[in-house]
Structure formats: C-alpha cells, structure tokens
XYZ file of C-alpha atoms in Angstrom:
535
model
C 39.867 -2.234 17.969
C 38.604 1.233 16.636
C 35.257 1.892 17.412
C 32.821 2.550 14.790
C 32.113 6.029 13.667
C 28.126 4.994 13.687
C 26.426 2.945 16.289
C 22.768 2.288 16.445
C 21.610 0.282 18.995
C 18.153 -1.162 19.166
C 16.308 1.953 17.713
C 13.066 2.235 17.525
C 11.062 4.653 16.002
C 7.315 6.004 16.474
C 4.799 8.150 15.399
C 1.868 9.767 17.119
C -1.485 10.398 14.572
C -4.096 13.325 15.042
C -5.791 11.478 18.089
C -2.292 11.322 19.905
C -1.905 7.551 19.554
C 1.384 6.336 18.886
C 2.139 3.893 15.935
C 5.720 2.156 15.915
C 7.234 1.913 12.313
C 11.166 0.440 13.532
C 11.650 -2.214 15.954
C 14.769 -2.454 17.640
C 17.105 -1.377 14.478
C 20.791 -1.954 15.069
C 23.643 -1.797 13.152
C 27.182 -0.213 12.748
C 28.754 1.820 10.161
C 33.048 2.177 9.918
C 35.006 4.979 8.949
C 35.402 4.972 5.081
C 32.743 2.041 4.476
C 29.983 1.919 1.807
C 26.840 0.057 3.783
C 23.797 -0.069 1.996
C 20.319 -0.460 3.832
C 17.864 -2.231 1.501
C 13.860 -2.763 1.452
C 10.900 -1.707 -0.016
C 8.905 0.911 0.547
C 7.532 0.738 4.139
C 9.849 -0.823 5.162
C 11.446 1.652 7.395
C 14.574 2.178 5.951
C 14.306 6.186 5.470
C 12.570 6.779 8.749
C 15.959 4.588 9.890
C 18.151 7.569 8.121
C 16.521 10.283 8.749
C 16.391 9.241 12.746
C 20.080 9.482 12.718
C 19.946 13.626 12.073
C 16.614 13.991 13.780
C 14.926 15.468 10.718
C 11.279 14.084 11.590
C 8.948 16.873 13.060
C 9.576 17.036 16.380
C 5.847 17.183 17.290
C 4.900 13.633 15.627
C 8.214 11.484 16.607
C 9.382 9.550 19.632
C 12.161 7.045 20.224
C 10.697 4.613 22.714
C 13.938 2.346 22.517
C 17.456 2.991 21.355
C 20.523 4.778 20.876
C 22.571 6.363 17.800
C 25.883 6.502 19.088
C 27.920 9.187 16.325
C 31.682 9.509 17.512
C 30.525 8.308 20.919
C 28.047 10.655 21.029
C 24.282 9.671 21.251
C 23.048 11.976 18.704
C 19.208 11.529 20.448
C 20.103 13.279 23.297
C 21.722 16.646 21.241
C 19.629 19.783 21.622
C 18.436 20.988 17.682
C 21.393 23.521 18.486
C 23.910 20.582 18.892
C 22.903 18.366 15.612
C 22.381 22.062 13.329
C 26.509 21.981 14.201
C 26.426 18.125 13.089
C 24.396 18.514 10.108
C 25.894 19.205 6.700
C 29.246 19.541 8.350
C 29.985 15.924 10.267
C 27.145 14.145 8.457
C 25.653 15.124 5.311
C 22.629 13.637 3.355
C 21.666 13.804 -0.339
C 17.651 13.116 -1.162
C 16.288 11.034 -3.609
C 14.368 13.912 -5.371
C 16.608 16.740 -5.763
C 14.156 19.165 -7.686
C 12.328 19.547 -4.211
C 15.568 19.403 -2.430
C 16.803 22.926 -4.370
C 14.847 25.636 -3.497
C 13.723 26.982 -6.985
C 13.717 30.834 -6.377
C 17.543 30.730 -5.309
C 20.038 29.872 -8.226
C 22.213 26.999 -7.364
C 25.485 29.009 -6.469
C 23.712 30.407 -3.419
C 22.293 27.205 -2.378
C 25.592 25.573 -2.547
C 27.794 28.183 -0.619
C 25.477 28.407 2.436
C 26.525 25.243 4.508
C 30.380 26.735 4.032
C 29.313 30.318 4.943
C 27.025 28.365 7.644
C 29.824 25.700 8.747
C 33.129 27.297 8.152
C 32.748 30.657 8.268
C 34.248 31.626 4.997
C 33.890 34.823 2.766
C 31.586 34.104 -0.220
C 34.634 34.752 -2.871
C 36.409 31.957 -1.003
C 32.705 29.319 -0.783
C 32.673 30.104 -4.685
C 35.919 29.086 -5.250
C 35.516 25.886 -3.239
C 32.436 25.068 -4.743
C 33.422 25.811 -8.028
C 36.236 23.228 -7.407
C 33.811 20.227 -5.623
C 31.656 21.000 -8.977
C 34.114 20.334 -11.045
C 35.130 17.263 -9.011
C 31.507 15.827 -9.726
C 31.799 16.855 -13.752
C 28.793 19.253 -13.890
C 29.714 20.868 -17.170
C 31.257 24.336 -17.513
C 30.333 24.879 -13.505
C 31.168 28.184 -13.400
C 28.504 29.364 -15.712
C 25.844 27.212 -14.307
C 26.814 28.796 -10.790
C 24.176 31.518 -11.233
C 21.650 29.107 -12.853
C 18.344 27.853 -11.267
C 17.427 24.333 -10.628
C 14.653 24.384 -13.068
C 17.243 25.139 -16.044
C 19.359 21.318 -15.070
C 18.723 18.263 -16.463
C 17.916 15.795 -13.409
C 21.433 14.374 -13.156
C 22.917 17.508 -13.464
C 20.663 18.757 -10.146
C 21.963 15.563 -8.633
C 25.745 16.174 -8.879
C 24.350 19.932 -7.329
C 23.506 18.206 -4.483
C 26.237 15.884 -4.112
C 28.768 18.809 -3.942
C 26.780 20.724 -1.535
C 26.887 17.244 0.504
C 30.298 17.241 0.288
C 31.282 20.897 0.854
C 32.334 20.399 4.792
C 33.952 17.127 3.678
C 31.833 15.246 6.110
C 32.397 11.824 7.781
C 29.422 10.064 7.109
C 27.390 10.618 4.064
C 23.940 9.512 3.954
C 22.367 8.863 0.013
C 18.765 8.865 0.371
C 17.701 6.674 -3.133
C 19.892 9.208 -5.037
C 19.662 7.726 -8.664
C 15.775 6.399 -8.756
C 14.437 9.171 -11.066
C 17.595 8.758 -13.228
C 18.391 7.198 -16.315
C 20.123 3.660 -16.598
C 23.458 5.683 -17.751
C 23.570 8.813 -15.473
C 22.698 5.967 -12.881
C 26.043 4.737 -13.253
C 27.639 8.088 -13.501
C 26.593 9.118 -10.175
C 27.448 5.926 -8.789
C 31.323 6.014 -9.733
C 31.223 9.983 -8.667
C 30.135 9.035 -4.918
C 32.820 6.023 -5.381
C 35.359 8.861 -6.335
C 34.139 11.475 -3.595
C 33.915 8.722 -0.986
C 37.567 7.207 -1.887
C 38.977 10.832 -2.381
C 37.271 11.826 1.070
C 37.570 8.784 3.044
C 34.135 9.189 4.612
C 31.644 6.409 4.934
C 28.685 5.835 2.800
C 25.163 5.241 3.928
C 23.252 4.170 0.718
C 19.496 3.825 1.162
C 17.910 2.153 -1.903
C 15.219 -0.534 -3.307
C 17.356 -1.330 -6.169
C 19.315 -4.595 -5.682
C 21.362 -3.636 -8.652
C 23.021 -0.906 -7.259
C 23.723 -2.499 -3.980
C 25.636 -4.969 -5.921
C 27.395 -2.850 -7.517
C 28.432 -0.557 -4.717
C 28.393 -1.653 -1.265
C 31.000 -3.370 0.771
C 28.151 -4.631 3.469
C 24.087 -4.977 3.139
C 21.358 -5.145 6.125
C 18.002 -5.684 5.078
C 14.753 -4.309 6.144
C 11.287 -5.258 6.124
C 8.369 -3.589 7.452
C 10.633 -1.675 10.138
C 12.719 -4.899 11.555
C 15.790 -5.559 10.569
C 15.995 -9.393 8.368
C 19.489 -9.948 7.359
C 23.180 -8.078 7.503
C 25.859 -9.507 5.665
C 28.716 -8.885 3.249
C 27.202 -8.047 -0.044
C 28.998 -10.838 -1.546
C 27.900 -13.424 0.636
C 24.270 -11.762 0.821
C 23.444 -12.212 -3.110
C 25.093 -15.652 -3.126
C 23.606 -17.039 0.065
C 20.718 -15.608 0.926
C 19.082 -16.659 4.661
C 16.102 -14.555 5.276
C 12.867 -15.497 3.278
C 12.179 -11.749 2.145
C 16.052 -11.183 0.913
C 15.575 -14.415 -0.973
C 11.887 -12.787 -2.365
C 13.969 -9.682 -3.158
C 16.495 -10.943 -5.229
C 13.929 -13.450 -7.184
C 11.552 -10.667 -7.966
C 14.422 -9.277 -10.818
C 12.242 -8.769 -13.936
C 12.172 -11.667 -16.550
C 10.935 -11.823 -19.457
C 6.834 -12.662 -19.243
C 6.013 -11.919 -23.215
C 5.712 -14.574 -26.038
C 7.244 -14.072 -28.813
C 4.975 -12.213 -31.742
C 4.028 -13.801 -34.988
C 5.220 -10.818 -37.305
C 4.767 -13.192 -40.752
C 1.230 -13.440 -40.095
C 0.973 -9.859 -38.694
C -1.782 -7.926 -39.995
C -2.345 -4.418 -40.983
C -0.597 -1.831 -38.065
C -3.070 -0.582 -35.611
C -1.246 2.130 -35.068
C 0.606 3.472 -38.490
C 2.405 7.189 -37.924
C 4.529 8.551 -40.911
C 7.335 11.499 -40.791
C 6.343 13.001 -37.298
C 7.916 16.042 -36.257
C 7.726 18.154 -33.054
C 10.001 21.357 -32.712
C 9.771 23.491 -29.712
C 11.219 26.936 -30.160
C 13.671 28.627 -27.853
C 14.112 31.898 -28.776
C 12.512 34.621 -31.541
C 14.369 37.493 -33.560
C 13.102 40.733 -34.388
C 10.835 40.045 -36.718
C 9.303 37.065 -34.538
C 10.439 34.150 -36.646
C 12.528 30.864 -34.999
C 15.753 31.358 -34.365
C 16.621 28.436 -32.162
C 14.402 25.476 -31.817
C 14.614 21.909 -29.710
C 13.973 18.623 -32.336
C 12.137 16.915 -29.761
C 10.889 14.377 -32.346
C 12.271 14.669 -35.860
C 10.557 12.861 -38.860
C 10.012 9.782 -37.186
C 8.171 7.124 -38.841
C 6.633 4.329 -36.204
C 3.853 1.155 -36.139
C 2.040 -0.446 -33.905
C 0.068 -4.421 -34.577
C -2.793 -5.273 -32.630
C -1.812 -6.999 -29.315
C 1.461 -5.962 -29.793
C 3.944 -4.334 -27.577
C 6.483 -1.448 -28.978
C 9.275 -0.056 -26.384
C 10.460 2.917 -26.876
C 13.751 3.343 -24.803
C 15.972 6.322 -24.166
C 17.382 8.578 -22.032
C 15.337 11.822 -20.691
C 15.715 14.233 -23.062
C 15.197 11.578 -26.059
C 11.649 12.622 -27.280
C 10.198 9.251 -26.129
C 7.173 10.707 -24.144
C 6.787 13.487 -26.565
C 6.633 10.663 -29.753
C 3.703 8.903 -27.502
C 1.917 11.764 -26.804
C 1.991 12.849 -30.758
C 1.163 9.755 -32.071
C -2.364 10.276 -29.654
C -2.896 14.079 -30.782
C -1.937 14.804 -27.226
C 0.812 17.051 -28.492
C 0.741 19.335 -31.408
C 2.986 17.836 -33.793
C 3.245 17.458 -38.103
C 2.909 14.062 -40.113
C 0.396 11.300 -40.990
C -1.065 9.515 -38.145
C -3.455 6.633 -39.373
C -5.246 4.814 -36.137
C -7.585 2.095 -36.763
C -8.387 2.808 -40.591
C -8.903 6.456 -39.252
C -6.716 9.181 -40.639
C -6.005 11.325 -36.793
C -3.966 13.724 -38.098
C -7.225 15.700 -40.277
C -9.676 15.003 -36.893
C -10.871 18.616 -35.318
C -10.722 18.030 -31.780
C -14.029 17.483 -31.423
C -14.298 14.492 -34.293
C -11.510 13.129 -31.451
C -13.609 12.841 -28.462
C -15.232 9.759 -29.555
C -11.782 8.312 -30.513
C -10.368 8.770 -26.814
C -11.839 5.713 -25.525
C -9.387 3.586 -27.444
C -6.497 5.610 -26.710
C -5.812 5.565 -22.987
C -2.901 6.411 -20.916
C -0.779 4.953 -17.774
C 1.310 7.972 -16.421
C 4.831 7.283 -14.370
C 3.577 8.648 -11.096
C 0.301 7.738 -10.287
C -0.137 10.209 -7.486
C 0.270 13.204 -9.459
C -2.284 11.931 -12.375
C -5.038 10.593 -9.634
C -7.535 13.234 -8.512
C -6.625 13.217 -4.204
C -10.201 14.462 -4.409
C -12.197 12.095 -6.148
C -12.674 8.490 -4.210
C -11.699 5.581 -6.102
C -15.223 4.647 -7.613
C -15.372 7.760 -8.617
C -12.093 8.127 -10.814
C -12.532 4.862 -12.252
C -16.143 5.484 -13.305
C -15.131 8.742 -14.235
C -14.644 7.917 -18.339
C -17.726 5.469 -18.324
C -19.931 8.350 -17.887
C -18.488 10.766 -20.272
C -18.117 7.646 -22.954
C -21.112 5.539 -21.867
C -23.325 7.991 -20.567
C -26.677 5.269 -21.551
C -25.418 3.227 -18.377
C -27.008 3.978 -15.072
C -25.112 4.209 -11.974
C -25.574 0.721 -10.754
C -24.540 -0.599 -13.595
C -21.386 1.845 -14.196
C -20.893 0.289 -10.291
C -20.324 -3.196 -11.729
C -18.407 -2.679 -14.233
C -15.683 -0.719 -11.973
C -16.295 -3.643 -9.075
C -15.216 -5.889 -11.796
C -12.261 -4.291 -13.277
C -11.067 -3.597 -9.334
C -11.027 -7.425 -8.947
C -9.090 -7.948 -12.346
C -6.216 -5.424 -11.382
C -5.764 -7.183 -7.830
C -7.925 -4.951 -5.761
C -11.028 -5.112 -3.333
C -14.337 -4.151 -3.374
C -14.340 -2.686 -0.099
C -11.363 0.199 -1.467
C -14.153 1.915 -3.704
C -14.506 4.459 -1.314
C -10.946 5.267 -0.289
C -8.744 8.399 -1.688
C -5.246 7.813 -3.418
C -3.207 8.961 -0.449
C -4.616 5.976 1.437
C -2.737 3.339 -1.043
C 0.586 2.561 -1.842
C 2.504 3.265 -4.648
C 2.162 -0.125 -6.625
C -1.960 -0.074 -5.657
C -2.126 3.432 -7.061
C -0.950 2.612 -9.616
C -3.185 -0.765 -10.680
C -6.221 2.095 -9.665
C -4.596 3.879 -12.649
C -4.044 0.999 -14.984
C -7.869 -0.071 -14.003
C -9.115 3.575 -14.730
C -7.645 2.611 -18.330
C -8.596 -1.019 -19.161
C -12.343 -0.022 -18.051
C -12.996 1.605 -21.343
C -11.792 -1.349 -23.224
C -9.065 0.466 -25.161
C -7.377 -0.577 -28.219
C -4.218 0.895 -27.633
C -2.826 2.214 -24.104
C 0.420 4.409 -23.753
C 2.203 3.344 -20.819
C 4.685 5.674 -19.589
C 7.341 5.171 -17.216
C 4.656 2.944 -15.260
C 6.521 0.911 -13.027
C 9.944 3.298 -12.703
C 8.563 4.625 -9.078
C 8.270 1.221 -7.634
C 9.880 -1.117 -5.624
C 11.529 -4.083 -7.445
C 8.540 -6.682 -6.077
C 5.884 -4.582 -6.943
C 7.250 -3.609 -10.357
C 7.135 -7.398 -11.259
C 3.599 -8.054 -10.029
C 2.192 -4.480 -12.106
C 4.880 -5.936 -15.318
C 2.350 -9.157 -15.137
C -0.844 -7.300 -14.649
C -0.175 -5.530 -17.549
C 0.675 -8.785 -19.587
C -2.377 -10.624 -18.797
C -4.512 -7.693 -19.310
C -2.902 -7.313 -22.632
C -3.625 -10.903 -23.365
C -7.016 -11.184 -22.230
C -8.093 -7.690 -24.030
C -5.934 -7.756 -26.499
C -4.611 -4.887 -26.117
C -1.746 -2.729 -27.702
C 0.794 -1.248 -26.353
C 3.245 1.462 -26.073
C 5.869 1.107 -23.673
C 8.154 3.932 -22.808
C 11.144 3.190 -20.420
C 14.663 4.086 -19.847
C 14.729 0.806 -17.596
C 16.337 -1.709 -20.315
C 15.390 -4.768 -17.830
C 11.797 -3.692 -17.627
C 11.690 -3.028 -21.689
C 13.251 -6.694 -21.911
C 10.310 -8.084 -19.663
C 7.330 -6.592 -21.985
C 8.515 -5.615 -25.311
C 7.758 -7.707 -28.878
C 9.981 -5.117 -30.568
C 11.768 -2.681 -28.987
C 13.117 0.990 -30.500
C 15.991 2.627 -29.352
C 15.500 7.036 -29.478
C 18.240 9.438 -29.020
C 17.883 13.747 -29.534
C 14.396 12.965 -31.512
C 15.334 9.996 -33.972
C 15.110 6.700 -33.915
C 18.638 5.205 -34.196
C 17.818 1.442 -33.980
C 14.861 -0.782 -33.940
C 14.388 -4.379 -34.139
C 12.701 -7.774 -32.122
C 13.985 -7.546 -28.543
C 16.157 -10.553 -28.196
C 17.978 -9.213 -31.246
C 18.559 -5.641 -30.114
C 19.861 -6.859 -26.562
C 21.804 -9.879 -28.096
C 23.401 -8.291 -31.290
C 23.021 -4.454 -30.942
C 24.293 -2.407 -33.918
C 24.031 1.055 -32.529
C 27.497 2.512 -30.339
C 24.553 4.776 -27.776
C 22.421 0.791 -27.792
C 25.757 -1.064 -26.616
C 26.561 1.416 -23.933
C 22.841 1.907 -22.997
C 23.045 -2.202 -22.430
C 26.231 -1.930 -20.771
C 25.570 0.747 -18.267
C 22.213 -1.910 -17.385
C 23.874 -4.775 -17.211
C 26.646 -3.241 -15.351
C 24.608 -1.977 -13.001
C-alpha cells in the first residue's frame, strides 16, 4: 500500500498570550492526504482549520506557537522537527500555498513579474531570462490575459481574479506536490469563482499534485473535492467522501452546516397597491476619467454608471447584482450623494440632486449605510457604546447621555447582542457580531432607507443566514427600505422583492426575483445563474 504523501497525526496546536499562558486552538487533528487527491477541510471561522494549514509549513511566529501533541509526517518526514533552514527548502518548492487575500499576499511596490520569478531563482536556480519564460508559460496556463504585458504590472493595476491566477502560478512554479488553497475564491465573484476552480482542477490534473482546499463554502466543496473532514472549534467532527458527506451527514454541526444554505426569508411585495417610490433616481451618470490631452480635456473615461434610471418603494428591497467592476456600489453611493454623479435624484418628496451639502446633513439620518467589511468601517478606537451613539449625538444632540445610553442598550438587544459588550473594541468580536454592531450603528437612527453593501459576503455560511434574518425582521419591524448590493445570487434570492441585474454601468435586466431566476432573458443573467447554481 503506498503511503500517503501527508500524515498528520493527532496535532495539536497552541498559543501563548502576552502573560505567557498558553491557549490550545486544535485538539488532536489527524488526517491523511494522497498523492494527486483534492481534500477539502471545512468549518467556520474559529474553527481551526487555517491554524491546521498553516501548522503544516510552520508559518505561525515562532515566539507565540507550540505543538504540545502531534506529528505532520510529509514524505516520511515529520515536518515539526525541520530546522526553518530545512522547511525554507520545502516551502514553495515541495509544498506550496495560495492565500485567501491575494492583494496582501503581492507585495505592492514590486510588479508582479518579479514576485513571480523569485521562488524559481530561489528554488531552481535558474537565470531570470529562463524564470520569465517559465512563468510566462504557467501564466498563460492559468489564462491571465496577454501575460506578457502584465509581467511588468503591479498588483494594484489587476482586477481581483486576475491577482488570484498571479498567485496560483507562482504556487505552481516548482510544480509542487502538495498544494495548499487557503479560501482562494471568497472575495471573488460567483463567475471568476468558478473560473479559478476549473484552473486549480486543470493545474492539479496537469500536475498530479494533491490539493488541500481550506474553505467555509459548502458549495465549492461540492463541487471540487474527492474527500471532506470537518472542523469545529479546533476538533475534528466528521471525514468522509464528499459524496457520502452531503448525502448522509453524521455529526450534528455538518448537518447545521449544510441546513444553514440561504433560503428565501422575504414575502412577496404587493406592487399593485405600491405607492409612490421612496427612492425615485432618473438618468444617473458617473464617468471617471483616465487620461487628459494637451489641452486638459477627457480623452479616455470609465462609464462606471451610465444613464441609469432606478426606484425604490417603502419597505421594499431592490438587489442590485453584478460582477466587480459593474458600477453596483458606485449606483448606491450616487443615488445617496455619496459620489459625485449627474441626474435627478428625488428622495422622500425631496429633490437631492439641487441640496448644497449642507441642506444634506439633516437628510443623512434616513440614509444609512452597511459596508462589506465591518472591520475596516468600525473605528478600532472607539468602544462599542461609543460608535453606536456616535450619530445620536450629531442628529439628536437634545438627548442627554443617559438617555442616548438606552436607546443604544436597546438596539444592542434587537441585533442579538449584550449589554455587557458596550464597552468592548471591534477586534474583540467576530466577524458576524461586528457586523450586527454595524447594522445596529444604522437602525439606531431610524432610517428610511439603508444601503447594504456586500454585508454578509465575509461571513461564514451560518452566520450569513442569522445577519440575512436580522436584516429581514428589522426591515419588517421598521419598515425599512432597502438596497441590496451582492454578487452572491443565493444571498440576493434570500432578500430581494425585485432584483436588477448591472453589467459595465447599465442595467441589462430587471424584474420580481422569482421571475429573473426562473425565466431569465439576459445571455450575462443565465450564465451569472449558472455559474451559482453550478457552484
């Protein structure tokens, strides 16, 4: 029987804090991975799962980690007992690892070529005419267009799944023997999604190496792995074929995975008896120029939304789907004067577009936003009283602190959160809890209409149902409107009354939800359904 290329036997994984004290995050992982097989490790976040792959090439600072229990057997060879000089010789040539994020995986003051050459000047010792040639070839293998001019070309200037297939072919430029994909298609749309997946199909068939897939989303797993262990909060549930997995479930938290799949929550809307739009926008435009002649006038310019009529009912919910690049985020943030833009904007019998900034301020309480990453938009400064409070006092500055105090200890409670977290900082909650701080920051002011962007794209698949119902009943209960930008079809399906469908700054279909996703007219709708429902 040939042994397996990856062995890891009852690893365990710890980490000390500032006071020395060790906290254990895996239990007793084990599992095997064979030569040429796709194995997927599954779980939410904290679950342990990347702490799991990144054990394997000892990329956890060395100060913080210990391994009280365990072995990971590579080839035989129990990689925990290399020196850093051993696994530098392992890395990126016998095992090689692609990161969820690859705009902080690229170093952005290097232009790709460099980047990508370095593991075969590194690994193999070539010249650098003969690591351009070979990465110009693995480039063209992954279908980054025309690879030779964006060779010299800095990460900044690629569209997210074009960085991605940049770091797949650096992965694969020592052809390596085990592969590790660290989440590599959650910031992706639904369509380059599937791309990627059939490239590392391709790469992994044409290579015959084994793939370690990392990932949340059940979908995926489905659709790519041969074999599935799942993890919850560092222990290892369930390993079985994938087949047998999603059929026949054993473990309580694999069956809680795969019945937390978003449904749809909304009723359907009344539109006969609908009454006048709250939200009623007319021809808006929004060109960015690129370049200038001589005589400083627009010679090149981006249509990031081009004369684009849209409206919104009370209590209603409008998705707006579409792949990066479409102009969704930049429609929302024109239709609430957050962008510079042309056209008639008509909000609640008020005509936005003629508003001075100032004649705005009083209007922002009824237009709030929900931002995709709620780390980024929370204050790491400000505690959470304070950032929920923070647009009571600028728009009801008559209440008095004890009473501002109330009203934020209330809306806590309505959004699924405790009293007792009113003096905690983001970084001390999770992803889904920073984000119903956000959501909460929002409903406080008792908006009209919110913008909800992305909201629920950087969680896992449990938490994204539970923040998909939040929203609903909040909507119900305030009556609120909304506008729901996604590239996640499933998650569109789940919320939207009506959904509309953007590509390169127009609108190319639009319609009740059931109808787009049962009968969809549009050739970029059907393949935008197919690529979801394939996956």
């Amino acid at each position: 029987m040939t042994p397996p290329l990856l062995n890891i036997k009852k690893l365990s994984v710890a980490f000390k804090n500032s006071q020395q004290h060790l906290t254990q995050v895996v239990h007793q992982v084990s599992f095997q991975i064979n030569l040429g097989e796709k194995l997927a490790l599954v779980g939410e976040s904290g679950s342990g799962k990347s702490v799991t792959a990144l054990s394997i090439i000892k990329l956890h600072d060395r100060q913080r980690v210990n391994y009280p229990t365990g072995a990971i057997e590579f080839q035989g060879q129990n990689l925990l007992q290399k020196s850093e000089a051993d696994l530098r010789r392992v890395r990126g040539k016998n095992i090689a690892m692609i990161f969820q994020e690859p705009m902080t995986s690229l170093n952005p003051v290097y232009p790709i070529g460099t980047q990508l050459i370095e593991p075969l000047l590194l690994h193999e010792g070539l010249s650098k005419s003969a690591a351009r040639s070979r990465m110009l070839e693995l480039l063209e293998l992954t279908g980054l267009p025309e690879p030779h001019k964006r060779f010299n070309s800095y990460p900044h200037t690629l569209s997210g799944g074009q960085r991605q297939r940049v770091m797949i072919a650096m992965a694969l430029a020592c052809r390596p023997q085990l592969l590790i994909a660290d989440e590599p298609t959650t910031a992706l749309d639904v369509t380059i999604q599937l791309q990627i997946l059939e490239l590392l199909e391709n790469m992994q068939q044409e290579f015959g190496m084994a793939v370690l897939l990392i990932t949340h989303d059940l979908n995926l797993v489905k659709r790519f792995a041969e074999r599935i262990c799942v993890m919850q909060e560092g222990n290892l549930v369930e390993s079985a074929n994938a087949e047998k997995l999603f059929e026949q479930p054993q473990h309580a938290y694999t069956q809680h995975l795969l019945n937390s799949q978003p449904e749809r929550i909304q009723t359907d809307y009344d539109y006969t008896t609908a009454p006048t739009p709250l939200l009623d926008a007319q021809q808006i435009r929004c060109y960015f120029p690129l370049s200038k002649n001589f005589f400083q006038r627009t010679d090149n310019e981006i249509k990031a939304v081009d004369e684009i009529d849209l409206h919104l009912y009370p209590g209603e919910t409008l998705g707006i789907v579409g792949e990066s690049g479409s102009g969704k985020t930049t429609l929302g943030l024109c239709v609430l004067r957050l962008q510079n833009c042309t056209g008639a904007i008509r909000f609640a019998g008020k005509q936005l577009d003629r508003l001075q900034t100032r004649q705005l301020r009083p209007l922002r309480r009824q237009l709030q936003v929900v931002f995709q990453d709620p780390y980024s938009s929370l204050s790491p400064r400000m505690t959470v009283e304070q950032i929920i409070s923070e647009g009571l006092i600028i728009h009801y500055p008559d209440l008095n602190h004890q009473k501002r105090r109330e009203r934020v200890i209330k809306i806590l409670k309505e959004v699924g959160l405790q009293e007792d977290m009113l003096s905690r900082y983001p970084h001390e909650f999770s992803g889904g809890q920073r984000q119903r701080i956000a959501i909460a920051r929002a409903v406080i002011l008792e908006p009209q209409l919110i913008l909800l962007d992305e909201p629920t794209s950087a969680l896992d698949v449990s938490v994204q149902k539970q923040v998909l119902e939040l929203l609903e009943n909040l909507q119900r209960k305030h009556h609120i409107s909304y506008l729901f930008i996604s590239h996640d079809l499933k998650v569109i399906r789940a919320m939207s009354h009506r959904i509309m469908v953007m590509r390169h700054g127009c609108f190319i279909e639009q319609g009740e939800t059931e109808k787009i996703f049962n009968h969809p007219q549009h050739p970029y709708t059907r393949s935008l359904l197919h690529a979801s429902l394939f996956m």
